[in-house]
Amino acid sequence: MVLVFFAYFALVSIAAGILVVALRHPVHCALALLALLLHVSGLFILLNAEFLWAVQVIVYVGAILVLYLFVLMLMNLKTDERYFHPSALYFVGPSVLGAVYVLYLLLQSPFDGAKGTAPASVVLQDGDTYAVGIKMFSDHILQFEIVGIFLLGAIIGAIVLAKTPKALDPEKERS
Amino acid sequence: MIPLSAYTAVSAVLFTTGLLGVLVRRNFIIVLMSVEMMLNAANINLVAFSHYLESMSGQLVALFVIAIAAGEAAVGLAIIIVVFRGKISTNVDEMNLLKW
């Protein structure tokens, strides 16, 4: 059953990713990105990361994607006829070949390493949100604060950038 | 039980598709969307390793990546609005004001 869900989420997210790159109209690309993000959040559920699933749906789909759609609708973009770089074909073939080789190497690797302190049974006992919260506010509190400062800077930067520019001195401008 | 390499394979395919989108597409907004796709691929990797290596740190880093993606989207879209207000199109080939 898990395998069926994994195959569904993986295949649909890859298909949606290809559609994001290949579709012509930007709004259609944004809707394909919506499908991609929702199916990636489904993969998070399969990995016992319910908190990240909620964050993905709320932050990515609810905030970031709506921001993209808002800007798309605001700017009323027209689709251009030639939307690919003309030199694209020169590196699409080699890059696909390289990606297939990397895929082969990935599927060969067993990926084993030192186990941490949070096996699935411990995480499931109190829930993923509890485990993430305990870990975040004990070991990663500095990173948490840094991300807070970063988001404040990003908000201020976005406001400063998008503000309508005014003349510095209106008296001097008039004379 | 799904092997870890299956998750990394999905992540690699998504990342490559996003990289291709960044390199190939001309519309600035779609380039930003492809960057979001690459960040999502990295998130799949982080959460998968977090699950299979039984450590919570991967999920935390994925959380921080989502926060960084939110900031990147805000600033990137503000730049797009500024560029579009200056009557420059959103074609990345025509945005060369800062090019020397």
Coordinates of N, CA and C in Angstrom, one line a residue, chain B:
Chain B
M1 N 8.8 -2.0 2.2 CA 9.6 -0.9 2.6 C 10.3 -0.3 1.4
I2 N 10.1 1.0 1.3 CA 10.8 1.7 0.1 C 12.2 2.0 0.5
P3 N 13.1 1.7 -0.4 CA 14.5 2.0 -0.1 C 14.8 3.5 -0.2
L4 N 15.8 3.9 0.5 CA 16.1 5.4 0.6 C 16.5 5.9 -0.8
S5 N 17.1 5.0 -1.6 CA 17.6 5.4 -2.9 C 16.5 5.8 -3.8
A6 N 15.2 5.3 -3.6 CA 14.1 5.7 -4.4 C 13.8 7.2 -4.1
Y7 N 13.8 7.6 -2.9 CA 13.5 9.0 -2.6 C 14.6 9.9 -3.2
T8 N 15.9 9.4 -3.0 CA 17.0 10.3 -3.6 C 16.8 10.3 -5.1
A9 N 16.3 9.3 -5.7 CA 16.1 9.3 -7.2 C 15.1 10.3 -7.6
V10 N 13.9 10.3 -6.9 CA 12.9 11.3 -7.1 C 13.4 12.7 -7.0
S11 N 14.2 12.9 -5.9 CA 14.8 14.2 -5.6 C 15.7 14.6 -6.7
A12 N 16.5 13.7 -7.2 CA 17.5 14.0 -8.3 C 16.7 14.4 -9.5
V13 N 15.7 13.6 -9.9 CA 14.9 14.0 -11.1 C 14.3 15.4 -11.0
L14 N 13.7 15.6 -9.8 CA 13.1 17.0 -9.7 C 14.1 18.1 -9.7
F15 N 15.3 17.8 -9.1 CA 16.3 18.9 -9.1 C 16.8 19.1 -10.5
T16 N 17.0 18.0 -11.3 CA 17.5 18.2 -12.7 C 16.5 19.0 -13.5
T17 N 15.2 18.6 -13.3 CA 14.2 19.3 -14.0 C 14.2 20.8 -13.7
G18 N 14.3 21.1 -12.4 CA 14.4 22.5 -12.0 C 15.6 23.3 -12.5
L19 N 16.7 22.6 -12.6 CA 17.9 23.2 -13.1 C 17.8 23.5 -14.6
L20 N 17.2 22.5 -15.3 CA 16.9 22.7 -16.7 C 16.0 23.9 -16.9
G21 N 15.0 24.1 -16.0 CA 14.1 25.2 -16.1 C 14.8 26.5 -15.9
V22 N 15.7 26.6 -15.0 CA 16.4 27.8 -14.7 C 17.3 28.1 -15.9
L23 N 17.9 27.1 -16.5 CA 18.8 27.4 -17.6 C 18.1 27.7 -18.9
V24 N 16.9 27.1 -19.1 CA 16.3 27.1 -20.4 C 15.2 28.2 -20.6
R25 N 14.4 28.3 -19.5 CA 13.2 29.2 -19.7 C 13.7 30.7 -19.7
R26 N 12.9 31.5 -20.3 CA 13.2 33.0 -20.4 C 12.4 33.8 -19.5
N27 N 11.3 33.4 -19.1 CA 10.4 34.2 -18.2 C 11.0 34.2 -16.8
F28 N 11.2 35.4 -16.2 CA 11.8 35.5 -14.9 C 11.0 34.7 -13.8
I29 N 9.7 34.9 -13.9 CA 8.8 34.2 -12.8 C 9.0 32.7 -12.9
I30 N 9.0 32.2 -14.1 CA 9.1 30.7 -14.2 C 10.5 30.3 -13.8
V31 N 11.5 31.1 -14.0 CA 12.9 30.8 -13.4 C 12.8 30.7 -11.9
L32 N 12.1 31.7 -11.3 CA 11.9 31.6 -9.8 C 11.2 30.3 -9.4
M33 N 10.1 30.0 -10.2 CA 9.4 28.7 -9.9 C 10.3 27.5 -9.9
S34 N 11.2 27.5 -10.9 CA 12.1 26.4 -11.0 C 13.1 26.3 -9.8
V35 N 13.4 27.5 -9.3 CA 14.3 27.5 -8.1 C 13.5 26.9 -6.9
E36 N 12.2 27.3 -6.8 CA 11.4 26.7 -5.8 C 11.4 25.1 -5.9
M37 N 11.3 24.7 -7.2 CA 11.3 23.2 -7.4 C 12.6 22.6 -6.9
M38 N 13.7 23.3 -7.2 CA 15.0 22.7 -6.7 C 15.1 22.7 -5.2
L39 N 14.6 23.7 -4.6 CA 14.6 23.7 -3.1 C 13.7 22.6 -2.6
N40 N 12.6 22.3 -3.3 CA 11.7 21.2 -2.8 C 12.4 19.9 -3.0
A41 N 13.2 19.7 -4.1 CA 13.9 18.5 -4.2 C 14.9 18.3 -3.1
A42 N 15.6 19.4 -2.7 CA 16.5 19.3 -1.6 C 15.8 18.9 -0.3
N43 N 14.6 19.4 -0.1 CA 13.8 19.1 1.0 C 13.4 17.6 1.1
I44 N 13.1 17.0 -0.1 CA 12.8 15.6 -0.1 C 14.0 14.8 0.4
N45 N 15.2 15.2 -0.1 CA 16.4 14.5 0.3 C 16.6 14.6 1.8
L46 N 16.4 15.8 2.3 CA 16.7 16.0 3.8 C 15.7 15.2 4.6
V47 N 14.4 15.2 4.3 CA 13.5 14.5 5.1 C 13.7 13.0 5.0
A48 N 14.0 12.5 3.7 CA 14.2 11.1 3.6 C 15.4 10.6 4.4
F49 N 16.5 11.4 4.4 CA 17.7 11.0 5.2 C 17.4 11.1 6.6
S50 N 16.6 12.1 7.0 CA 16.2 12.2 8.4 C 15.4 11.0 8.9
H51 N 14.6 10.5 8.0 CA 13.8 9.3 8.4 C 14.6 8.1 8.4
Y52 N 15.4 7.9 7.4 CA 16.2 6.6 7.4 C 17.3 6.6 8.3
L53 N 17.9 7.7 8.6 CA 19.0 7.7 9.6 C 18.6 8.0 11.0
E54 N 17.2 8.1 11.2 CA 16.6 8.3 12.5 C 17.2 9.4 13.3
S55 N 17.2 10.6 12.6 CA 17.7 11.8 13.3 C 16.7 12.9 12.9
M56 N 16.4 13.8 13.8 CA 15.5 14.9 13.6 C 16.1 16.1 12.8
S57 N 17.4 16.1 12.8 CA 18.1 17.4 12.3 C 17.7 17.6 10.8
G58 N 17.5 16.6 10.0 CA 17.1 16.8 8.6 C 15.8 17.5 8.5
Q59 N 14.8 17.2 9.3 CA 13.5 17.9 9.2 C 13.7 19.3 9.6
L60 N 14.5 19.6 10.6 CA 14.7 21.0 11.0 C 15.3 21.8 9.9
V61 N 16.4 21.2 9.2 CA 17.0 22.0 8.1 C 16.0 22.2 7.0
A62 N 15.1 21.2 6.7 CA 14.1 21.3 5.7 C 13.2 22.5 6.1
L63 N 12.9 22.6 7.4 CA 12.0 23.7 7.8 C 12.7 25.1 7.5
F64 N 14.0 25.1 7.8 CA 14.7 26.4 7.5 C 14.8 26.6 6.1
V65 N 14.9 25.6 5.2 CA 14.9 25.8 3.8 C 13.6 26.4 3.3
I66 N 12.5 25.9 3.9 CA 11.2 26.5 3.6 C 11.2 28.0 3.9
A67 N 11.7 28.4 5.1 CA 11.7 29.8 5.4 C 12.6 30.6 4.5
I68 N 13.7 30.0 4.1 CA 14.6 30.7 3.1 C 13.9 30.9 1.8
A69 N 13.1 29.8 1.4 CA 12.4 29.9 0.1 C 11.3 31.0 0.2
A70 N 10.7 31.2 1.4 CA 9.7 32.2 1.5 C 10.4 33.6 1.3
G71 N 11.5 33.8 2.0 CA 12.2 35.1 1.8 C 12.6 35.3 0.4
E72 N 13.1 34.3 -0.3 CA 13.6 34.4 -1.6 C 12.4 34.8 -2.6
A73 N 11.3 34.2 -2.3 CA 10.1 34.5 -3.2 C 9.7 35.9 -3.0
A74 N 9.7 36.4 -1.7 CA 9.3 37.8 -1.5 C 10.2 38.8 -2.2
V75 N 11.5 38.6 -2.0 CA 12.4 39.6 -2.6 C 12.5 39.4 -4.1
G76 N 12.4 38.2 -4.6 CA 12.4 38.0 -6.0 C 11.2 38.6 -6.7
L77 N 10.0 38.4 -6.1 CA 8.9 39.0 -6.7 C 8.9 40.5 -6.6
A78 N 9.4 41.1 -5.5 CA 9.6 42.5 -5.5 C 10.5 43.0 -6.6
I79 N 11.6 42.3 -6.8 CA 12.5 42.7 -7.9 C 11.7 42.7 -9.3
I80 N 10.9 41.6 -9.4 CA 10.1 41.5 -10.7 C 9.2 42.7 -10.8
I81 N 8.5 43.1 -9.7 CA 7.6 44.3 -9.8 C 8.4 45.5 -10.2
V82 N 9.5 45.7 -9.6 CA 10.3 46.9 -9.9 C 10.7 46.9 -11.4
V83 N 11.2 45.7 -11.8 CA 11.7 45.6 -13.2 C 10.5 45.9 -14.2
F84 N 9.4 45.3 -13.8 CA 8.2 45.5 -14.7 C 7.7 46.9 -14.7
R85 N 7.8 47.6 -13.6 CA 7.4 49.0 -13.6 C 8.3 49.9 -14.4
G86 N 9.6 49.5 -14.5 CA 10.5 50.3 -15.4 C 10.3 49.9 -16.9
K87 N 9.2 49.3 -17.2 CA 8.8 49.0 -18.6 C 9.8 48.1 -19.3
I88 N 10.6 47.3 -18.5 CA 11.4 46.3 -19.0 C 10.6 45.0 -19.0
S89 N 10.7 44.1 -20.0 CA 9.9 42.9 -19.9 C 10.5 42.0 -18.9
T90 N 9.8 40.9 -18.6 CA 10.3 39.9 -17.7 C 11.2 38.9 -18.3
N91 N 11.5 39.1 -19.6 CA 12.5 38.2 -20.2 C 13.8 38.3 -19.6
V92 N 14.4 37.3 -19.2 CA 15.7 37.4 -18.5 C 16.8 37.8 -19.4
D93 N 16.6 37.6 -20.8 CA 17.7 38.0 -21.7 C 17.7 39.5 -21.8
E94 N 16.6 40.2 -21.6 CA 16.6 41.7 -21.7 C 16.9 42.4 -20.4
M95 N 17.1 41.7 -19.4 CA 17.4 42.3 -18.1 C 18.9 42.3 -18.0
N96 N 19.5 43.4 -18.5 CA 21.0 43.4 -18.4 C 21.5 44.8 -18.0
L97 N 20.7 45.5 -17.1 CA 21.1 46.8 -16.6 C 22.3 46.7 -15.8
L98 N 22.5 45.7 -15.0 CA 23.7 45.6 -14.1 C 24.9 44.9 -14.8
K99 N 24.7 44.6 -16.1 CA 25.8 43.9 -16.8 C 26.8 44.9 -17.3
W100 N 28.1 44.7 -17.1 CA 29.1 45.6 -17.5 C 29.6 45.3 -18.9

